[in-house]
mmCIF file of C-alpha atoms and ligand atoms in Angstrom:
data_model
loop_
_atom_site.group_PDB
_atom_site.id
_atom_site.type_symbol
_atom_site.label_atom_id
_atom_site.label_comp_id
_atom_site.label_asym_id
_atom_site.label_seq_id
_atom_site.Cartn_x
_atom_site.Cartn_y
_atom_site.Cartn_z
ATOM 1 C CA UNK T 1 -29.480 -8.170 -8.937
ATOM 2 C CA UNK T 2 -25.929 -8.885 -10.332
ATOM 3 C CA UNK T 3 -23.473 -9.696 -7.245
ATOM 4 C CA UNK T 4 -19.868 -10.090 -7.358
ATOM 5 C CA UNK T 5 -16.516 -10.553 -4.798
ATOM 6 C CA UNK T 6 -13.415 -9.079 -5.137
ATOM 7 C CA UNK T 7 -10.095 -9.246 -3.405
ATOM 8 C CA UNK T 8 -6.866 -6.821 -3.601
ATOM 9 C CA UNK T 9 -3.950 -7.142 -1.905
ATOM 10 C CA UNK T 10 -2.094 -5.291 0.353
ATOM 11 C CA UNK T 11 1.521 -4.004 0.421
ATOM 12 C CA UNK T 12 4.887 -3.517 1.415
ATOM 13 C CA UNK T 13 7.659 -1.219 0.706
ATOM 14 C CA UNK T 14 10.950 -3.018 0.107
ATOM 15 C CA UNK T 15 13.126 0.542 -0.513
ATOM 16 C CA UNK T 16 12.691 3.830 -1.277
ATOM 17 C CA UNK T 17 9.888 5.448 0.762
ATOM 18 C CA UNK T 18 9.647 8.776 0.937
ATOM 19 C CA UNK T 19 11.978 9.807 -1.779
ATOM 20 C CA UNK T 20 9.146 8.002 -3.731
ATOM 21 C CA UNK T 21 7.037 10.875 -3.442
ATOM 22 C CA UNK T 22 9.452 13.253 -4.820
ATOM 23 C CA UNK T 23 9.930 12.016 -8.239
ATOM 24 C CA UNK T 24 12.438 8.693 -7.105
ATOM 25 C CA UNK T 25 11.718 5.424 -7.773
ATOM 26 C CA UNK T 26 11.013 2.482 -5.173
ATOM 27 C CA UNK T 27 10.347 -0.798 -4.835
ATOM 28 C CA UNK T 28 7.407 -2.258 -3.546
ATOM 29 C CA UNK T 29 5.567 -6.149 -3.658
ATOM 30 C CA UNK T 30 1.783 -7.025 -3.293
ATOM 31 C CA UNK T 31 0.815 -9.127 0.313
ATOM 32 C CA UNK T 32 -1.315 -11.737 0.577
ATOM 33 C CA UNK T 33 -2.946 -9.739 3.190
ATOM 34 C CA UNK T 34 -6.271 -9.613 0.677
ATOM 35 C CA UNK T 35 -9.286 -7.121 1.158
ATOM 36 C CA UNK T 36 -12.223 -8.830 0.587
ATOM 37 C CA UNK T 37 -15.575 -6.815 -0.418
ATOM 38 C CA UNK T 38 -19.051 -7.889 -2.376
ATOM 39 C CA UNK T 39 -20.764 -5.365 -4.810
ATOM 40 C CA UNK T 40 -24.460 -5.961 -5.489
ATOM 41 C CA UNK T 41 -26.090 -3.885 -8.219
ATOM 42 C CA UNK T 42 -29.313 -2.136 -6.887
ATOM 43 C CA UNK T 43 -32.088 -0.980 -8.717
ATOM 44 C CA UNK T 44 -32.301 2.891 -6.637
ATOM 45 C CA UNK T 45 -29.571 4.795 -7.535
ATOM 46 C CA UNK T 46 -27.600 4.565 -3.787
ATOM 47 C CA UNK T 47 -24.610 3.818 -2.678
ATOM 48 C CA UNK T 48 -24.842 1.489 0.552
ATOM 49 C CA UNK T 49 -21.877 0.646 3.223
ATOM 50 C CA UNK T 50 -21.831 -2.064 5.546
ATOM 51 C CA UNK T 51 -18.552 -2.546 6.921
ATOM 52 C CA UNK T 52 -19.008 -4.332 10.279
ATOM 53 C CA UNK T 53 -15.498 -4.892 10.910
ATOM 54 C CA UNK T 54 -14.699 -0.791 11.308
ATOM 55 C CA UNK T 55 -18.174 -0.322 12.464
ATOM 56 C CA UNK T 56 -20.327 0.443 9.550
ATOM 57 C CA UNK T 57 -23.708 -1.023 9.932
ATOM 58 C CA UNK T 58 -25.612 0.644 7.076
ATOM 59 C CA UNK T 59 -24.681 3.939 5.590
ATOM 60 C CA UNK T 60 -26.517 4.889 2.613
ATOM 61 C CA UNK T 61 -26.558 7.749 -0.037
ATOM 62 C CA UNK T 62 -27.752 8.804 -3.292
ATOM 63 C CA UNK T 63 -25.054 8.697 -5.920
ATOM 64 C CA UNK T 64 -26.044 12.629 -6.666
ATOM 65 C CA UNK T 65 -24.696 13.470 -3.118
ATOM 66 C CA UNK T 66 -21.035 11.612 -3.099
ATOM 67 C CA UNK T 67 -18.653 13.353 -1.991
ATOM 68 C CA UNK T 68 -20.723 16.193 -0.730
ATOM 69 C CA UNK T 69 -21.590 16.912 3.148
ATOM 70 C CA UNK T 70 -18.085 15.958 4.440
ATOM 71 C CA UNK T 71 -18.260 12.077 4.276
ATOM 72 C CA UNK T 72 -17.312 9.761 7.513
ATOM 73 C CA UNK T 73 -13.341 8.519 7.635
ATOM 74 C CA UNK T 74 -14.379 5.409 7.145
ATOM 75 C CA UNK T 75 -16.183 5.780 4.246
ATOM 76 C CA UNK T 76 -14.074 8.053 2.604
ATOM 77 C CA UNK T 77 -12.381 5.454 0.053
ATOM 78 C CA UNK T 78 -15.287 4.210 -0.996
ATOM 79 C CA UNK T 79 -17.326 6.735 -1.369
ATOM 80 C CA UNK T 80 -14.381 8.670 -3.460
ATOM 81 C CA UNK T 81 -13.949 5.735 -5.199
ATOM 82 C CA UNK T 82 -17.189 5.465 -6.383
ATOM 83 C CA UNK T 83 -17.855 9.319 -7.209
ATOM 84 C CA UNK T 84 -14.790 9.262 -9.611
ATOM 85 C CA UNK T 85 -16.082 6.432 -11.374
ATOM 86 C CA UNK T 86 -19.389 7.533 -11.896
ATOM 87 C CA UNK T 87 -17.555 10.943 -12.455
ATOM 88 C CA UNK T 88 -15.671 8.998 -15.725
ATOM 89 C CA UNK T 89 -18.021 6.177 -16.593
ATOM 90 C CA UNK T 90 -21.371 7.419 -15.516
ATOM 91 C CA UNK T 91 -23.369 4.784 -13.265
ATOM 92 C CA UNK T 92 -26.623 3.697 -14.487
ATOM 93 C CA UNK T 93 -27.679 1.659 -10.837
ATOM 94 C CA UNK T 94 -26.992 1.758 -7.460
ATOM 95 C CA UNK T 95 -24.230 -0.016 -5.327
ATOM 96 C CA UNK T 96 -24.364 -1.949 -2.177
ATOM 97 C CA UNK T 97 -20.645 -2.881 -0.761
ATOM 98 C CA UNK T 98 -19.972 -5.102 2.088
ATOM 99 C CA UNK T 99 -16.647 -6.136 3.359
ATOM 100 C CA UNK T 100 -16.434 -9.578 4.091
ATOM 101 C CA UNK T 101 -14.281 -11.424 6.310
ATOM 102 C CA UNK T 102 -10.372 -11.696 6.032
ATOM 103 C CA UNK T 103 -7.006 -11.607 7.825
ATOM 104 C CA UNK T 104 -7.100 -7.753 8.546
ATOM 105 C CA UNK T 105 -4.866 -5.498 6.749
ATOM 106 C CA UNK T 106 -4.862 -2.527 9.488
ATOM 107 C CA UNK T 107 -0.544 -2.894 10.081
ATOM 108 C CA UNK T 108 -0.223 -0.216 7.722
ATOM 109 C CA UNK T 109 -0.430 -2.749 4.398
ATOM 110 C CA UNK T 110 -2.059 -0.832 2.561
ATOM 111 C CA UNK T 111 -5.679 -1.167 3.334
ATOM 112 C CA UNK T 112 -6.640 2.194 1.965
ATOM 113 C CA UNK T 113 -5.420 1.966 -1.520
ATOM 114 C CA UNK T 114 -6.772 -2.261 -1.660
ATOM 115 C CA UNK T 115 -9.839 -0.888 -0.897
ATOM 116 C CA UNK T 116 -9.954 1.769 -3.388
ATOM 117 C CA UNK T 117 -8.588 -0.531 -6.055
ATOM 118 C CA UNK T 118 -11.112 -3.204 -5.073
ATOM 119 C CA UNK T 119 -14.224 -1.154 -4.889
ATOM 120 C CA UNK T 120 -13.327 0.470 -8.584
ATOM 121 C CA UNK T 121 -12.504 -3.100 -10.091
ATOM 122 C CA UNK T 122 -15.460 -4.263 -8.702
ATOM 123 C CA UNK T 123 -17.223 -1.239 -10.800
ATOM 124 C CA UNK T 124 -15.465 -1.830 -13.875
ATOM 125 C CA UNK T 125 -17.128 -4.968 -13.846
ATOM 126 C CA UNK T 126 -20.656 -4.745 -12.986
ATOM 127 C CA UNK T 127 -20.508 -1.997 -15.758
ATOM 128 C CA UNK T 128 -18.922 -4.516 -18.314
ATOM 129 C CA UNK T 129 -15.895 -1.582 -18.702
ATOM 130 C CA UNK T 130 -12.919 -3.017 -19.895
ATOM 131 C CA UNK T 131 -9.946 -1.081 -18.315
ATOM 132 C CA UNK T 132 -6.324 -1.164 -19.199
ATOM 133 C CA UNK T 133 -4.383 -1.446 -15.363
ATOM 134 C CA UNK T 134 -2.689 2.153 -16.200
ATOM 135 C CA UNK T 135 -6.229 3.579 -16.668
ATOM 136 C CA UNK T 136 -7.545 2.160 -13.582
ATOM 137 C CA UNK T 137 -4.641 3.501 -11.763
ATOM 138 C CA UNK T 138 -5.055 6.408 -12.638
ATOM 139 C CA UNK T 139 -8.517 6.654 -11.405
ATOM 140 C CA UNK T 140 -7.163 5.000 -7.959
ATOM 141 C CA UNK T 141 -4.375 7.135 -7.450
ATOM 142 C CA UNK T 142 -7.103 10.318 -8.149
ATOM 143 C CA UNK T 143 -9.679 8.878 -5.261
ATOM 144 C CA UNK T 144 -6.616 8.021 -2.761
ATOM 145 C CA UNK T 145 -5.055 12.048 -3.378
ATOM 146 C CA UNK T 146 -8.809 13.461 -3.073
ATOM 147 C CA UNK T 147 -9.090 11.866 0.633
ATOM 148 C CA UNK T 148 -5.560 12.121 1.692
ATOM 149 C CA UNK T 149 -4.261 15.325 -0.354
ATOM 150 C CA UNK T 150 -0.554 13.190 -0.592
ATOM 151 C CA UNK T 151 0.636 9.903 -1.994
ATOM 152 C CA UNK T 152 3.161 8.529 -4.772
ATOM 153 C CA UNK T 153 0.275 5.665 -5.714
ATOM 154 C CA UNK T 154 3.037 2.696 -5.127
ATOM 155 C CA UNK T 155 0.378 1.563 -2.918
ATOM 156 C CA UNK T 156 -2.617 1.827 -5.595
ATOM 157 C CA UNK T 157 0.155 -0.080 -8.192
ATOM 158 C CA UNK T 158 0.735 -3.085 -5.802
ATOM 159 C CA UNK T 159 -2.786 -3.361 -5.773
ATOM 160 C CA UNK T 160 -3.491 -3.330 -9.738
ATOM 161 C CA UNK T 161 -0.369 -4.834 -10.853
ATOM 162 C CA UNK T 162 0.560 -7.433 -8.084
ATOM 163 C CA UNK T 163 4.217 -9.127 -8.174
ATOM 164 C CA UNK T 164 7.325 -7.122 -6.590
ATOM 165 C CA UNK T 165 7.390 -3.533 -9.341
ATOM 166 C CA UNK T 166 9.285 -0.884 -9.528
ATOM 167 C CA UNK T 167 7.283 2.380 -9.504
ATOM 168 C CA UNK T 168 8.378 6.481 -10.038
ATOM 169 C CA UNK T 169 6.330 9.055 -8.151
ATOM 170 C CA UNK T 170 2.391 9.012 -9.567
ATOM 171 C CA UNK T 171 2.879 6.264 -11.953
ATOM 172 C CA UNK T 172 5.216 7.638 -14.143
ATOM 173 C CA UNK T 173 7.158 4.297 -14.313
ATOM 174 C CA UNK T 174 5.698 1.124 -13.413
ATOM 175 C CA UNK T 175 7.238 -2.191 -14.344
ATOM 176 C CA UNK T 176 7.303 -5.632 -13.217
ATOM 177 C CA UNK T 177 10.612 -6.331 -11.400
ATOM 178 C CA UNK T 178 10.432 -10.120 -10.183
ATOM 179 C CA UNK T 179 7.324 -12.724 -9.810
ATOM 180 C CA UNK T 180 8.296 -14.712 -6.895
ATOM 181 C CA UNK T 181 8.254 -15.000 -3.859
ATOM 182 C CA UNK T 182 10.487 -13.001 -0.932
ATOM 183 C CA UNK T 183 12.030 -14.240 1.922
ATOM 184 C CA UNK T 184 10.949 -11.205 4.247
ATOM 185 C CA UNK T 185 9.574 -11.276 7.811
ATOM 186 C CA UNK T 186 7.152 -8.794 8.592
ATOM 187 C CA UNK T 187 7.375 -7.569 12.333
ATOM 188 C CA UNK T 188 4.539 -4.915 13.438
ATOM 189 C CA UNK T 189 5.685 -2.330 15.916
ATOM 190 C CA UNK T 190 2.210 -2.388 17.707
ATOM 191 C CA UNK T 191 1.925 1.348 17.193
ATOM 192 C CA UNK T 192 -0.279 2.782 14.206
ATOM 193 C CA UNK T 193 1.119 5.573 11.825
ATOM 194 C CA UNK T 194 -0.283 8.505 9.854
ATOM 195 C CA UNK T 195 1.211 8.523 6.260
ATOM 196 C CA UNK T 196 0.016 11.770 5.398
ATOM 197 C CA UNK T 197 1.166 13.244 8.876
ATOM 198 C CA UNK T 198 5.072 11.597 7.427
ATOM 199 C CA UNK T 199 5.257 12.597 4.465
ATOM 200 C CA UNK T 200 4.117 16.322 5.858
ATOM 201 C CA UNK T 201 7.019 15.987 8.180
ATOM 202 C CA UNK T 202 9.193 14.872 5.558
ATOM 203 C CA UNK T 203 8.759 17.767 3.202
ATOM 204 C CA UNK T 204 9.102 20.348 6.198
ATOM 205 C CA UNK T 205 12.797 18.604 6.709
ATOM 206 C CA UNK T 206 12.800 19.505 2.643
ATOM 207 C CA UNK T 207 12.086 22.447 3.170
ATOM 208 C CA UNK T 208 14.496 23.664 5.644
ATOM 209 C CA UNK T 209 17.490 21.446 3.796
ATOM 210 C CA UNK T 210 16.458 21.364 0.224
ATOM 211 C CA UNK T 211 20.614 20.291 -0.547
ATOM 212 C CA UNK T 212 21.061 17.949 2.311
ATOM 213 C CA UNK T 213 17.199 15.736 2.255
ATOM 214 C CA UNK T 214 17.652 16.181 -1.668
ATOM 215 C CA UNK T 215 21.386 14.446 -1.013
ATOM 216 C CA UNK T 216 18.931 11.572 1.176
ATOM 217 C CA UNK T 217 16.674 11.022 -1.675
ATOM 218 C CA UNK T 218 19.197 10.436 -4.521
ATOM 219 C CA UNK T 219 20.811 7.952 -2.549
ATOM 220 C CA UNK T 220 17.840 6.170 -2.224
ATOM 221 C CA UNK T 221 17.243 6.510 -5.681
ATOM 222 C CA UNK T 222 20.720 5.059 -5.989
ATOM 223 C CA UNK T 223 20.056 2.123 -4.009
ATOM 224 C CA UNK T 224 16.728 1.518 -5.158
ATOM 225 C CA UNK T 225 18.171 0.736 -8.681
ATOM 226 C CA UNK T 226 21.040 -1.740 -7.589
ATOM 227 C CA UNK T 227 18.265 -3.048 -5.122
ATOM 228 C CA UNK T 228 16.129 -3.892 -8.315
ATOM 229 C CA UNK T 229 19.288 -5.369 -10.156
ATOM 230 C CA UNK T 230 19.963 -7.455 -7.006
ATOM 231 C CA UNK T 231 16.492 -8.929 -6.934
ATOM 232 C CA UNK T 232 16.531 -10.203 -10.040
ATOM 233 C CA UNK T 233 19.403 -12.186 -9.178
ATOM 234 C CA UNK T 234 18.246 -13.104 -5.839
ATOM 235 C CA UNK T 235 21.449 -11.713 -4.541
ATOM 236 C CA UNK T 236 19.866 -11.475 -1.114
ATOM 237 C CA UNK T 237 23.334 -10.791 0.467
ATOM 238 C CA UNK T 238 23.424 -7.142 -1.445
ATOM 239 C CA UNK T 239 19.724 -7.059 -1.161
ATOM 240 C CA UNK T 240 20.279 -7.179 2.675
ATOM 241 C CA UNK T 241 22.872 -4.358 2.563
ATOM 242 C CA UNK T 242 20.823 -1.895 0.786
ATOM 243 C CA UNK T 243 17.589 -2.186 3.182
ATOM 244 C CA UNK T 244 20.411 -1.639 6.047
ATOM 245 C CA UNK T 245 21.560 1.664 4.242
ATOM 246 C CA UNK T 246 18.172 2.412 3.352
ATOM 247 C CA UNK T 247 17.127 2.177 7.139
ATOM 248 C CA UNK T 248 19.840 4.595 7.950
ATOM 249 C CA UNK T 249 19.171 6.990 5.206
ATOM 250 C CA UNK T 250 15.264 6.760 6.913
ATOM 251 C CA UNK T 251 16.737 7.969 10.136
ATOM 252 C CA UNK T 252 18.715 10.632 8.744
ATOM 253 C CA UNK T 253 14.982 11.712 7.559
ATOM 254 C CA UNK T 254 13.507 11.366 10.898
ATOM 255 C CA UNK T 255 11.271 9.092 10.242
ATOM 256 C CA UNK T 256 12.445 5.969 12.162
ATOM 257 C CA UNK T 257 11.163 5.300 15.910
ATOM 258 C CA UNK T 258 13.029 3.618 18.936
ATOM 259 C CA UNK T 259 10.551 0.681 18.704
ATOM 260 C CA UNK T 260 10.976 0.155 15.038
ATOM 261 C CA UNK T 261 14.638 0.446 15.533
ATOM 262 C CA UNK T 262 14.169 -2.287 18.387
ATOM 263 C CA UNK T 263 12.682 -4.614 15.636
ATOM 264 C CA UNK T 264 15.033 -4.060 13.311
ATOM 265 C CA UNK T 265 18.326 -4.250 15.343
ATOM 266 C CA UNK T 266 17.129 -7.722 17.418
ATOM 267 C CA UNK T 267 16.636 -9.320 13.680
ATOM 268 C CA UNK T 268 19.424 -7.905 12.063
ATOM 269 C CA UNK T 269 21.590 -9.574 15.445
ATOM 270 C CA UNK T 270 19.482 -12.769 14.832
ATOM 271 C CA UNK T 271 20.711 -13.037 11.657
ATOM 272 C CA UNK T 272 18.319 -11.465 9.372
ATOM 273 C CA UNK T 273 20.716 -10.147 6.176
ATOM 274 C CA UNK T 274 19.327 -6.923 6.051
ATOM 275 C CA UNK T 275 16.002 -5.075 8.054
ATOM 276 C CA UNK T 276 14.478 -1.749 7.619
ATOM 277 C CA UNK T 277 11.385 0.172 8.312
ATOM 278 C CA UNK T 278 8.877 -0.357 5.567
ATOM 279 C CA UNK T 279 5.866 2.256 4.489
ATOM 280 C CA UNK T 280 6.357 5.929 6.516
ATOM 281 C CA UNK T 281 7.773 5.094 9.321
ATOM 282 C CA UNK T 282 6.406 6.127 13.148
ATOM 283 C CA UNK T 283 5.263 2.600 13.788
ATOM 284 C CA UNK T 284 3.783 0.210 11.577
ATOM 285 C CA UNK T 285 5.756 -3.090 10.386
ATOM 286 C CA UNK T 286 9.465 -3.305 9.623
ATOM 287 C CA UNK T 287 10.805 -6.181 7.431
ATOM 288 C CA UNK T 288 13.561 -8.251 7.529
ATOM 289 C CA UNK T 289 15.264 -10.204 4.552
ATOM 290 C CA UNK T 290 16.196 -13.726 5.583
ATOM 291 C CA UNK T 291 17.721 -16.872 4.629
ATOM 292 C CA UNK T 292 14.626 -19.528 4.694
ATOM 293 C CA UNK T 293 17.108 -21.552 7.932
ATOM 294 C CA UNK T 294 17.297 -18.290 9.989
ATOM 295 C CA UNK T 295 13.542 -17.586 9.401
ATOM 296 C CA UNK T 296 12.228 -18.637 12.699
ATOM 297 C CA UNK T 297 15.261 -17.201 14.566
ATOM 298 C CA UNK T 298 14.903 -13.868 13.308
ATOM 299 C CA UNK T 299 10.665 -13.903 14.007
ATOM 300 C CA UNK T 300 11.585 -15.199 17.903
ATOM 301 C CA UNK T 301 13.558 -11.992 17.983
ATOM 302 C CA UNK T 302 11.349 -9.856 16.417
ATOM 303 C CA UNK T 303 8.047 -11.488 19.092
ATOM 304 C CA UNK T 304 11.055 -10.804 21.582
ATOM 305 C CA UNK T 305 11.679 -7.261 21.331
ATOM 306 C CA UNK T 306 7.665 -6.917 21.722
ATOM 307 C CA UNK T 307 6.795 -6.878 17.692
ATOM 308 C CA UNK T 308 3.976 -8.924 16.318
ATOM 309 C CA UNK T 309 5.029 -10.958 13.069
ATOM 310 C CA UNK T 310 2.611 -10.998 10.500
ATOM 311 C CA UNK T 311 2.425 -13.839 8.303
ATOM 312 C CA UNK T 312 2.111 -13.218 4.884
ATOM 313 C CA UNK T 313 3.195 -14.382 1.404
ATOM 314 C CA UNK T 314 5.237 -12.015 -0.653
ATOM 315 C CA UNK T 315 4.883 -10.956 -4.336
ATOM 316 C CA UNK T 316 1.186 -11.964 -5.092
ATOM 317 C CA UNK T 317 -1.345 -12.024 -7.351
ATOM 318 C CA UNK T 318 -2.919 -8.729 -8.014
ATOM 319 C CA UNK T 319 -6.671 -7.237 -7.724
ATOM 320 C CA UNK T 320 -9.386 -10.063 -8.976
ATOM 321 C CA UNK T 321 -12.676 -10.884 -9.377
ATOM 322 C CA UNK T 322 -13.033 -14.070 -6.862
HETATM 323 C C1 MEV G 1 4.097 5.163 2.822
HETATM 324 O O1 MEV G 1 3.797 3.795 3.005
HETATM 325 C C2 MEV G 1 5.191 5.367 1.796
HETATM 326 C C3 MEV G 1 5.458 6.829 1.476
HETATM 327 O O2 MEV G 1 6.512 6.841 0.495
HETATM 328 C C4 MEV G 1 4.250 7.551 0.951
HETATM 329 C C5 MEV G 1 3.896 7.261 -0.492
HETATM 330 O O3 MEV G 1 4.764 6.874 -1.269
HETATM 331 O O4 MEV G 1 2.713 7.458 -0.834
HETATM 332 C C6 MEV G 1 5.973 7.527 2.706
#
């Protein structure tokens, strides 16, 4: 039977989290941190797992039961993923998926939505569908709020549209910004973070100072528009000074942690031209913008102050059949 690879790659938020989920704009560019999976058509009408890597040996299940019987975290994305499809585009076989070997994406980069955008791509092809990018979004974005009930879907638009975009709250708005590559270090703060759990905690702080956090997120709104016009002229001076304010309007929201704060401060001091938290906040990576000479300067800070820099390159190629 028909087998195929595909790859999707991860992400990272260069401003505007949060206030992305409540109707702002942000900015955010595809990693080459890729997810790697195979889909092999089957004859039975099953969906198999095997996901060594998280501990998935062989989970198995007819296609008329996705979804149902409270599914395993782990196979959550998947198994959403391929429910909705055969929800839309009906599925006339079965599906084995493997994940195959890779740099891992588990810093908070996004694994969750590459997989999701992977597995349905993968679909889309074995099932000859031709799908405009806003279409499969759409169905991406659906699978990723069905398992974790909140999201903007930046994370499901690096994946499907690749390149640095800028993207409004559930795909509203989603257009190319720049196609290059950015000069970013990307320090992990060792400690992994809930997004839903944030952005929870985030719209409690709403909640309880609708005028002030509102306040929080048009500035970022504000900052995430000059930070768009700056990128486009590689201003990476005024670039550097928004992620600084942006990092500051971040701990006005809470969401900030002393070791993140650690990573940032040590690279801003070793010359980095602007850092910030990037995704939700409470661990995860940080990134700092640099000037290629200061590069290793700023990552000896950032391995100083007990981060782990992840290498990656920035502004990638989107989802693909390999
Ligand atoms: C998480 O990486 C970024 C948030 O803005 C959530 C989202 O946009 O889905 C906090």
């Amino acid at each position: 039977m028909r087998k195929i690879k595909v790859s999707a790659p991860g992400k990272l938020m260069l401003l505007g989290e949060h206030a992305v989920v409540w109707g702002r704009p942000c900015l955010v560019t595809a990693v080459d941190r890729r997810l790697k999976i195979s889909l092999e058509k089957l004859k039975e009408k099953f969906l198999e797992i095997e996901a060594p890597s998280v501990g998935i040996k062989s989970y198995r299940k007819n296609l008329s039961q996705l979804g149902k019987n409270n599914p395993p975290k782990k196979t959550r994305f998947v198994e959403m993923a391929v429910k909705n499809f055969a929800d839309k585009y009906s599925l006339n076989f079965g599906i084995k998926i493997k994940t195959e070997d890779g740099p891992p994406l588990n810093y908070g980069l996004g694994s969750s939505a590459a997989i999701t955008v992977a597995v349905l791509k993968g679909l889309t092809e074995l099932s000859n569908q031709n799908l405009a990018k806003k279409k499969l979004f759409d169905l991406a974005y659906k699978t990723v709020l069905d398992v974790q009930g909140v999201g903007s879907g930046f994370d499901v638009a690096a994946a499907i549209y690749g390149g640095t975009i800028y993207f409004k709250t559930g795909g509203r708005k989603i257009e190319k910004a720049v196609n290059f590559d950015l000069p970013l270090v990307v320090g992990w703060s060792g400690i992994k973070a809930d997004t839903p759990t944030l952005v929870r905690k985030v719209a409690r702080e709403r909640e309880k100072h609708p005028q002030i956090v509102g306040k929080i997120f048009d500035e970022i709104e504000g900052l995430v528009e000059e930070g768009r016009k700056a990128l486009l002229k590689k201003d990476w001076q005024t670039l550097g000074e928004l992620m600084n304010i942006n990092q500051k309007l971040l701990e006005n929201l809470g969401v900030s942690t002393p070791k993140l704060a650690k990573l940032i401060y040590a690279s801003r001091q070793a010359g980095a031209l602007g850092a910030k938290l990037s995704g939700a906040g409470g661990g995860d990576c940080m990134i700092a913008l640099v000037d290629e000479k200061g590069r290793k300067d700023v990552e000896e800070a950032i391995e100083n102050a007990r981060g782990k820099v992840i290498k990656a390159k920035i502004g990638v190629e989107r989802v693909r059949i390999d």
